[in-house]
Amino acid sequence: MRPVTYQKTREGEISVGGVPLRDLAQEFGTPLYVMDYQTLMENIARYRQVLEGWGTAYYAGKAFCCRAMVELVDRQGLGLDVVSGGELFTALTAGLDPGRVLFHGNVKTAAEIRAGLEVGVGHFVVDSLDELHQLDEAARAMGRTAAVLLRLTPGIEAHTHEFVRTGQFDSKFGFAIADGIADQAVAVALRMGNIELKGFHAHIGSQILDTEPLVANAEALLTFSGQVLQRFGFWPEVLDLGGGIGVRYGESDDPPDVTDLMTRVRMALGELTPRGMRPPHIIVEPGRSIVAEAGLTLYTVEAVKTVPGGREYIAVDGGMGDNIRPALYQAQYAAELDQKAGDTPERQVTVAGRYCETGDILIPSIRLPDPARGDLLAMWGTGAYNYAMASSYNRVPRPAVVLVNDGEASLWVDRERWDDLTRRDRPLRPA
Ligand SMILES: Cc1ncc(COP(=O)(O)O)c(C=O)c1O
């Protein structure tokens, strides 16, 4: 939930990465996204250690993508999963070898496909027959061969919010195994001149808190591979299990242990690889489980308001523009006020955002110690799908991102300014 470097003094002063939150607010302003280096490194190391020699983690850039994050991913030896030309461009700007990029997405425009082929991305993850044909034709026109993983929907229901569930049969993503479309895609891909089929992919959802569906996903891909071997004589070099491993947003969340989970996947790999075949190289695409708990958002309380007979609201200087998840998925977050001594009496309040939507509520109900205007509020676990999903709704500029480590803070992304918001605007014509 909180970054591993979280500390709180008896007087209630909170620091992360050795930097007091108050100093961060003073230097960089609020709202502010803060990422803790040590938490990022520990989360990355967990995947690297357990996968050593048989798998590779490709960080899912959609969770949090900026140049410095890709540079960190590069230095730590991970690959990168991108879902757009913009994420690919960021990866190239950061100097990542395109061979370590997986190009995802249920829609890739013609320009994005060409860009991916041009720079030589390591793998395309293909989502439809139309895309397969488009990729083959583009590769032929450019004299290239595209290495491909087919995205499958294995029919596994992950117990998570329906908006982030993707592995069920009726999904906009992938080829369903059950209705034979996946078989058909294999047959088509194997016949194509400029497609090199490398293996299969399935991502069943996000914020999954049970180990079982994630292991079942690996088993389903291996079982399907066994059937494909019999029907087509094709055995995959690569199986990509997607991401989706959940994190702790609140005290009661109990996410899977990455090491245990991957150890079980490795056992399944041993058991379900047919005799005489080489076990496929396993790819996983963790996003949230690398960045979520490394991140927090720092807000200033701007107003405290009690509605007679209703709730007490504390309104902060951010909201759905920097964190759409509570409005989008009813996502729950924990938060804490800085500089409140342990004996300060608490009140039950609602944390409201500043945006002109009734639904802009960051936390519907939380106990906080005597909240007052000017307080600093730290919302925990905001490293994933916050900055990445941010908008400038209401023409409120997007916050800066800073990294904290060993008592120092460095800017990863500048704060958007009012003139950034009007930079691409054109005057009314005719004048
Ligand atoms: C194909 C794919 N891979 C990986 C991820 C990352 O998931 P998470 O951030 O839950 O690990 C997603 C998230 O939606 C995804 O769609």
Coordinates of C-alpha atoms and ligand atoms in Angstrom, one line a residue:
M1 CA 0.0 0.0 0.0
R2 CA 2.7 2.5 1.1
P3 CA 6.2 2.7 -0.5
V4 CA 8.7 0.6 1.3
T5 CA 10.6 3.7 2.4
Y6 CA 7.6 5.2 4.2
Q7 CA 8.4 6.7 7.6
K8 CA 6.4 8.7 10.1
T9 CA 7.7 10.5 13.1
R10 CA 5.9 10.7 16.4
E11 CA 4.8 14.3 15.5
G12 CA 3.2 12.8 12.3
E13 CA 5.7 14.0 9.8
I14 CA 5.7 11.6 6.9
S15 CA 8.6 11.0 4.5
V16 CA 9.1 8.7 1.5
G17 CA 12.5 7.9 0.0
G18 CA 14.0 9.9 2.8
V19 CA 12.3 13.1 1.7
P20 CA 9.6 14.8 3.9
L21 CA 6.3 15.2 2.1
R22 CA 6.2 18.8 3.2
D23 CA 9.5 19.5 1.4
L24 CA 8.2 17.9 -1.7
A25 CA 5.1 20.0 -1.6
Q26 CA 7.1 23.2 -1.1
E27 CA 9.6 22.5 -3.9
F28 CA 7.3 21.0 -6.5
G29 CA 3.8 22.1 -5.5
T30 CA 0.7 20.0 -5.4
P31 CA -1.0 17.9 -6.7
L32 CA 2.2 15.9 -7.2
Y33 CA 2.8 12.3 -8.2
V34 CA 5.7 10.9 -6.2
M35 CA 7.5 7.6 -7.1
D36 CA 9.8 5.8 -4.7
Y37 CA 12.9 4.3 -6.4
Q38 CA 13.5 1.6 -3.8
T39 CA 10.0 0.2 -4.1
L40 CA 10.3 0.2 -7.9
M41 CA 13.6 -1.7 -7.6
E42 CA 12.3 -4.2 -5.2
N43 CA 9.2 -4.9 -7.3
I44 CA 11.4 -5.3 -10.4
A45 CA 13.9 -7.5 -8.7
R46 CA 11.2 -9.9 -7.5
Y47 CA 10.2 -10.7 -11.2
R48 CA 13.8 -10.8 -12.4
Q49 CA 14.9 -13.2 -9.7
V50 CA 12.1 -15.7 -10.0
L51 CA 12.2 -15.7 -13.9
E52 CA 15.9 -16.0 -14.2
G53 CA 16.8 -18.5 -16.9
W54 CA 13.3 -19.4 -18.1
G55 CA 11.3 -16.2 -18.5
T56 CA 11.4 -12.4 -19.0
A57 CA 9.2 -9.6 -17.5
Y58 CA 8.1 -7.0 -20.0
Y59 CA 6.9 -4.0 -18.0
A60 CA 3.5 -2.9 -19.2
G61 CA 4.0 0.7 -20.1
K62 CA 0.3 1.5 -20.0
A63 CA 0.4 1.5 -16.2
F64 CA 2.9 4.4 -16.1
C65 CA 5.0 5.5 -19.0
C66 CA 7.5 8.3 -19.3
R67 CA 11.0 8.5 -20.6
A68 CA 12.7 8.1 -17.2
M69 CA 10.6 5.0 -16.4
V70 CA 11.6 3.4 -19.7
E71 CA 15.2 4.2 -19.0
L72 CA 14.9 2.5 -15.6
V73 CA 13.2 -0.5 -17.2
D74 CA 16.0 -0.7 -19.7
R75 CA 18.8 -0.5 -17.1
Q76 CA 17.0 -3.3 -15.1
G77 CA 17.0 -5.5 -18.1
L78 CA 13.2 -5.8 -18.5
G79 CA 11.4 -5.7 -21.8
L80 CA 8.6 -3.2 -22.5
D81 CA 5.0 -3.9 -23.5
V82 CA 3.6 -0.9 -25.5
V83 CA 0.1 -0.4 -26.9
S84 CA 0.5 2.6 -29.1
G85 CA 2.8 4.5 -31.4
G86 CA 3.1 7.1 -28.5
E87 CA 4.4 4.5 -26.1
L88 CA 6.7 3.1 -28.8
F89 CA 8.0 6.6 -29.5
T90 CA 8.7 7.1 -25.7
A91 CA 10.6 3.8 -25.6
L92 CA 12.7 4.9 -28.6
T93 CA 13.3 8.3 -27.1
A94 CA 14.5 6.6 -23.9
G95 CA 17.0 4.6 -26.1
L96 CA 15.4 1.2 -25.5
D97 CA 16.4 -1.5 -28.0
P98 CA 13.2 -2.0 -30.1
G99 CA 13.9 -5.7 -30.1
R100 CA 12.9 -5.7 -26.4
V101 CA 9.5 -4.2 -27.2
L102 CA 6.2 -6.1 -27.5
F103 CA 3.7 -4.2 -29.5
H104 CA 0.2 -4.8 -28.1
G105 CA -3.3 -3.4 -28.6
N106 CA -6.6 -4.5 -30.2
V107 CA -6.2 -1.6 -32.6
K108 CA -3.0 -0.8 -34.3
T109 CA -3.3 1.8 -37.0
A110 CA -1.6 1.4 -40.3
A111 CA 0.9 4.1 -39.3
E112 CA 1.6 2.3 -36.0
I113 CA 2.2 -1.1 -37.8
R114 CA 4.6 0.6 -40.2
A115 CA 6.4 2.3 -37.4
G116 CA 6.7 -1.0 -35.5
L117 CA 8.1 -2.8 -38.5
E118 CA 10.4 0.1 -39.4
V119 CA 12.1 0.1 -36.1
G120 CA 12.0 -3.7 -35.7
V121 CA 9.9 -4.3 -32.5
G122 CA 10.7 -7.7 -31.0
H123 CA 7.1 -9.1 -31.2
F124 CA 3.7 -7.9 -32.4
V125 CA 0.8 -9.3 -30.3
V126 CA -1.9 -9.8 -32.9
D127 CA -5.6 -9.4 -31.8
S128 CA -7.7 -10.1 -35.0
L129 CA -7.5 -11.7 -38.4
D130 CA -7.8 -8.3 -40.0
E131 CA -4.7 -7.2 -38.1
L132 CA -2.9 -10.4 -39.1
H133 CA -3.5 -9.7 -42.8
Q134 CA -2.7 -6.0 -42.4
L135 CA 0.6 -6.9 -40.7
D136 CA 1.5 -9.5 -43.3
E137 CA 0.9 -7.1 -46.1
A138 CA 2.7 -4.2 -44.5
A139 CA 5.7 -6.5 -43.8
R140 CA 5.8 -7.8 -47.3
A141 CA 5.7 -4.2 -48.7
M142 CA 8.6 -3.3 -46.5
G143 CA 10.6 -6.5 -47.1
R144 CA 10.3 -7.5 -43.4
T145 CA 9.1 -10.4 -41.4
A146 CA 7.0 -9.8 -38.3
A147 CA 7.5 -12.0 -35.3
V148 CA 4.0 -12.6 -33.9
L149 CA 2.2 -13.8 -30.8
L150 CA -1.5 -14.5 -31.2
R151 CA -3.6 -13.0 -28.4
L152 CA -6.0 -15.7 -27.1
T153 CA -9.0 -15.5 -24.8
P154 CA -8.9 -18.7 -22.8
G155 CA -12.3 -18.3 -21.1
I156 CA -11.0 -17.8 -17.7
E157 CA -13.0 -15.4 -15.5
A158 CA -10.7 -13.3 -13.4
H159 CA -12.5 -12.1 -10.2
T160 CA -12.0 -8.5 -10.7
H161 CA -14.0 -5.4 -11.9
E162 CA -15.7 -6.1 -15.2
F163 CA -14.0 -3.2 -16.9
V164 CA -10.6 -4.7 -16.3
R165 CA -11.6 -8.4 -17.1
T166 CA -10.4 -9.5 -20.4
G167 CA -10.0 -13.3 -20.5
Q168 CA -13.7 -14.3 -20.9
F169 CA -15.0 -15.7 -24.2
D170 CA -17.0 -12.6 -25.1
S171 CA -14.3 -10.0 -25.0
K172 CA -13.2 -7.3 -27.5
F173 CA -9.7 -8.7 -27.0
G174 CA -8.1 -11.7 -28.8
F175 CA -9.1 -15.0 -30.4
A176 CA -11.4 -17.2 -28.4
I177 CA -10.0 -20.7 -27.9
A178 CA -13.3 -22.3 -27.3
D179 CA -15.0 -21.4 -30.6
G180 CA -12.2 -22.5 -32.9
I181 CA -11.2 -18.9 -33.9
A182 CA -7.9 -19.4 -32.3
D183 CA -7.2 -22.5 -34.3
Q184 CA -8.2 -20.7 -37.5
A185 CA -5.8 -17.8 -36.6
V186 CA -2.9 -20.3 -36.1
A187 CA -3.7 -21.9 -39.5
V188 CA -3.8 -18.5 -41.2
A189 CA -0.6 -17.2 -39.5
L190 CA 1.3 -20.4 -40.4
R191 CA 0.5 -19.9 -44.1
M192 CA 1.6 -16.3 -44.3
G193 CA 4.8 -15.4 -46.0
N194 CA 5.8 -12.5 -43.8
I195 CA 4.6 -13.6 -40.5
E196 CA 6.7 -15.7 -38.2
L197 CA 4.5 -17.2 -35.5
K198 CA 6.4 -17.4 -32.3
G199 CA 3.7 -18.3 -29.8
F200 CA 0.6 -17.3 -27.8
H201 CA -0.5 -14.6 -25.4
A202 CA -3.3 -14.3 -22.9
H203 CA -4.0 -11.6 -20.4
I204 CA -7.1 -12.3 -18.3
G205 CA -7.6 -9.1 -16.4
S206 CA -6.1 -6.6 -14.0
Q207 CA -5.9 -6.3 -10.2
I208 CA -6.3 -10.0 -9.7
L209 CA -6.0 -11.0 -6.1
D210 CA -6.3 -14.8 -6.5
T211 CA -3.4 -17.0 -7.6
E212 CA -5.6 -19.7 -9.2
P213 CA -6.9 -17.9 -12.3
L214 CA -3.4 -16.7 -13.1
V215 CA -2.0 -20.3 -12.9
A216 CA -5.1 -21.5 -14.8
N217 CA -4.2 -19.1 -17.6
A218 CA -0.7 -20.6 -18.0
E219 CA -2.2 -24.1 -18.0
A220 CA -4.8 -23.1 -20.6
L221 CA -2.1 -21.7 -22.9
L222 CA 0.0 -24.8 -22.5
T223 CA -3.0 -27.1 -23.1
F224 CA -3.9 -25.1 -26.3
S225 CA -0.3 -25.3 -27.4
G226 CA -0.4 -29.1 -27.0
Q227 CA -3.5 -29.3 -29.2
V228 CA -1.9 -27.0 -31.8
L229 CA 1.2 -29.3 -31.9
Q230 CA -1.1 -32.2 -32.7
R231 CA -3.1 -30.4 -35.3
F232 CA -0.4 -28.3 -37.0
G233 CA 2.9 -29.6 -35.8
F234 CA 3.6 -26.1 -34.4
W235 CA 5.1 -25.7 -30.9
P236 CA 5.5 -22.2 -29.5
E237 CA 8.9 -20.7 -28.6
V238 CA 7.2 -18.1 -26.4
L239 CA 4.1 -18.1 -24.1
D240 CA 3.1 -14.7 -22.8
L241 CA 0.9 -14.7 -19.7
G242 CA 0.1 -11.0 -19.7
G243 CA 0.0 -9.0 -16.5
G244 CA -2.8 -8.5 -14.0
I245 CA -1.2 -9.4 -10.6
G246 CA -3.0 -7.4 -8.0
V247 CA -1.6 -5.0 -5.4
R248 CA -2.6 -3.7 -1.9
Y249 CA -4.8 -0.7 -2.2
G250 CA -6.1 -1.2 1.3
E251 CA -5.2 -3.1 4.4
S252 CA -7.5 -6.0 3.6
D253 CA -6.2 -6.6 0.1
D254 CA -4.1 -9.8 -0.1
P255 CA -2.4 -10.0 -3.5
P256 CA -0.6 -13.1 -4.8
D257 CA 3.0 -13.5 -4.0
V258 CA 4.9 -13.0 -7.2
T259 CA 7.6 -15.6 -6.4
D260 CA 5.0 -18.3 -5.4
L261 CA 2.9 -17.6 -8.4
M262 CA 5.8 -17.8 -10.8
T263 CA 7.0 -21.0 -9.2
R264 CA 3.6 -22.6 -9.8
V265 CA 3.7 -21.4 -13.4
R266 CA 7.1 -23.0 -13.8
M267 CA 5.8 -26.3 -12.4
A268 CA 2.9 -26.2 -14.9
L269 CA 5.4 -25.6 -17.6
G270 CA 7.3 -28.7 -16.6
E271 CA 4.1 -30.8 -16.4
L272 CA 2.4 -29.7 -19.5
T273 CA 5.2 -29.4 -22.0
P274 CA 5.0 -32.6 -24.2
R275 CA 7.9 -34.9 -24.1
G276 CA 10.6 -34.0 -26.6
M277 CA 9.5 -30.4 -26.8
R278 CA 11.5 -27.5 -25.3
P279 CA 9.5 -25.5 -22.7
P280 CA 8.5 -22.2 -24.2
H281 CA 10.2 -19.1 -22.9
I282 CA 7.7 -17.4 -20.5
I283 CA 6.9 -13.7 -20.8
V284 CA 4.9 -11.8 -18.2
E285 CA 3.7 -8.2 -18.5
P286 CA 3.4 -6.8 -15.0
G287 CA 2.4 -3.1 -14.9
R288 CA 0.5 -2.4 -11.7
S289 CA 2.5 -4.8 -9.5
I290 CA 5.7 -2.9 -10.4
V291 CA 4.5 0.7 -10.1
A292 CA 1.3 1.0 -8.1
E293 CA 2.7 0.8 -4.5
A294 CA 5.8 2.8 -5.5
G295 CA 3.6 5.8 -6.1
L296 CA 1.6 8.3 -4.1
T297 CA -0.2 11.5 -4.9
L298 CA 0.2 14.5 -2.7
Y299 CA -2.7 16.9 -2.5
T300 CA -3.4 20.1 -0.5
V301 CA -6.7 20.3 1.3
E302 CA -8.3 23.4 0.0
A303 CA -11.7 23.4 1.8
V304 CA -13.5 21.5 4.6
K305 CA -17.2 21.6 4.4
T306 CA -19.9 20.0 6.5
V307 CA -23.3 19.5 4.9
P308 CA -25.9 19.8 7.7
G309 CA -27.5 16.3 8.0
G310 CA -25.0 15.1 5.3
R311 CA -21.4 14.3 5.0
E312 CA -18.3 16.3 5.8
Y313 CA -16.3 16.9 2.7
I314 CA -12.6 17.7 2.4
A315 CA -11.9 19.1 -1.1
V316 CA -8.4 18.7 -2.5
D317 CA -6.6 20.5 -5.3
G318 CA -6.7 17.4 -7.6
G319 CA -9.2 14.7 -8.4
M320 CA -10.5 12.8 -11.4
G321 CA -8.1 14.7 -13.8
D322 CA -5.1 13.1 -12.1
N323 CA -6.9 9.9 -10.8
I324 CA -9.9 8.8 -12.8
R325 CA -10.0 5.3 -11.2
P326 CA -12.4 5.9 -8.4
A327 CA -15.0 7.4 -10.9
L328 CA -14.3 4.8 -13.5
Y329 CA -14.0 1.6 -11.5
Q330 CA -15.1 2.6 -8.0
A331 CA -11.4 2.0 -7.1
Q332 CA -10.6 2.3 -3.4
Y333 CA -7.6 4.1 -2.0
A334 CA -6.1 4.7 1.4
A335 CA -4.8 8.1 2.4
E336 CA -3.1 9.9 5.3
L337 CA -2.7 13.4 6.5
D338 CA 0.9 14.7 7.0
Q339 CA 1.9 16.2 10.3
K340 CA -0.9 15.0 12.5
A341 CA 0.3 13.6 15.8
G342 CA -1.0 10.1 16.7
D343 CA -3.4 11.4 19.4
T344 CA -5.3 13.9 17.1
P345 CA -9.0 13.0 17.2
E346 CA -10.3 11.6 13.9
R347 CA -13.5 12.4 11.9
Q348 CA -15.3 10.4 9.2
V349 CA -15.0 12.4 5.9
T350 CA -15.4 12.2 2.2
V351 CA -12.4 13.2 0.1
A352 CA -13.7 15.2 -2.9
G353 CA -11.9 16.3 -6.0
R354 CA -11.9 19.8 -7.6
Y355 CA -13.5 18.8 -10.9
C356 CA -17.0 19.9 -12.0
E357 CA -18.5 16.4 -11.7
T358 CA -20.6 15.1 -8.7
G359 CA -18.8 11.8 -9.3
D360 CA -15.4 13.3 -8.7
I361 CA -15.0 11.7 -5.3
L362 CA -11.6 10.3 -4.5
I363 CA -12.5 8.5 -1.3
P364 CA -16.1 8.2 -0.3
S365 CA -15.5 7.5 3.4
I366 CA -12.3 7.7 5.4
R367 CA -11.3 8.5 9.0
L368 CA -8.8 11.4 9.1
P369 CA -7.3 13.3 12.1
D370 CA -8.9 16.8 12.3
P371 CA -8.6 17.7 8.6
A372 CA -8.2 21.4 7.9
R373 CA -7.5 23.8 5.0
G374 CA -3.8 23.7 4.1
D375 CA -3.2 20.1 5.3
L376 CA -1.2 17.8 3.0
L377 CA -3.0 14.6 2.1
A378 CA -1.0 11.6 0.7
M379 CA -3.0 9.1 -1.3
W380 CA -1.3 5.8 -1.4
G381 CA -0.8 3.3 -4.2
T382 CA -1.4 5.8 -7.1
G383 CA 1.7 4.8 -9.2
A384 CA -0.4 2.8 -11.7
Y385 CA -3.0 4.1 -14.1
N386 CA -3.1 7.6 -12.5
Y387 CA -0.5 9.7 -14.4
A388 CA -1.1 7.3 -17.3
M389 CA -4.8 8.1 -17.5
A390 CA -4.5 11.8 -16.5
S391 CA -6.4 14.4 -18.4
S392 CA -6.5 18.2 -18.4
Y393 CA -10.3 18.2 -17.9
N394 CA -11.6 21.6 -16.8
R395 CA -8.3 22.9 -18.2
V396 CA -6.5 21.9 -15.0
P397 CA -2.9 21.2 -15.9
R398 CA -1.6 17.7 -15.2
P399 CA 0.7 17.3 -12.1
A400 CA 4.5 16.8 -12.2
V401 CA 6.0 13.4 -11.4
V402 CA 9.1 13.3 -9.1
L403 CA 11.2 10.3 -8.1
V404 CA 12.5 10.1 -4.5
N405 CA 15.5 8.2 -3.4
D406 CA 18.0 8.4 -0.6
G407 CA 16.8 11.8 0.6
E408 CA 16.8 13.4 -2.8
A409 CA 14.0 14.2 -5.2
S410 CA 14.4 14.5 -9.0
L411 CA 11.8 15.5 -11.6
W412 CA 10.6 12.8 -14.0
V413 CA 7.9 14.8 -15.7
D414 CA 7.4 18.6 -15.5
R415 CA 4.1 20.0 -14.3
E416 CA 1.9 21.0 -17.2
R417 CA 1.3 24.8 -17.3
W418 CA -1.6 26.9 -18.4
D419 CA 0.3 27.9 -21.6
D420 CA 0.8 24.2 -22.3
L421 CA -3.0 23.9 -22.4
T422 CA -3.3 26.6 -25.1
R423 CA -0.2 25.8 -27.1
R424 CA -2.0 23.9 -29.8
D425 CA -5.1 26.0 -29.8
R426 CA -5.8 28.1 -33.0
P427 CA -7.7 31.4 -33.1
L428 CA -11.2 31.6 -34.6
R429 CA -11.2 32.0 -38.4
P430 CA -12.2 34.2 -40.1
A431 CA -10.8 36.7 -37.6
Ligands
LIG1 C1 -2.3 -7.1 -22.5 C2 -2.0 -6.5 -21.2 N1 -0.8 -6.8 -20.6 C3 -0.5 -6.3 -19.4 C4 -1.3 -5.5 -18.7 C5 -0.9 -4.9 -17.4 O1 -1.7 -5.3 -16.4 P1 -1.4 -5.0 -14.9 O2 -1.0 -3.5 -14.8 O3 -2.6 -5.3 -14.2 O4 -0.2 -5.9 -14.5 C6 -2.5 -5.1 -19.3 C7 -3.5 -4.2 -18.6 O5 -4.5 -3.9 -18.9 C8 -2.9 -5.7 -20.6 O6 -4.0 -5.4 -21.1

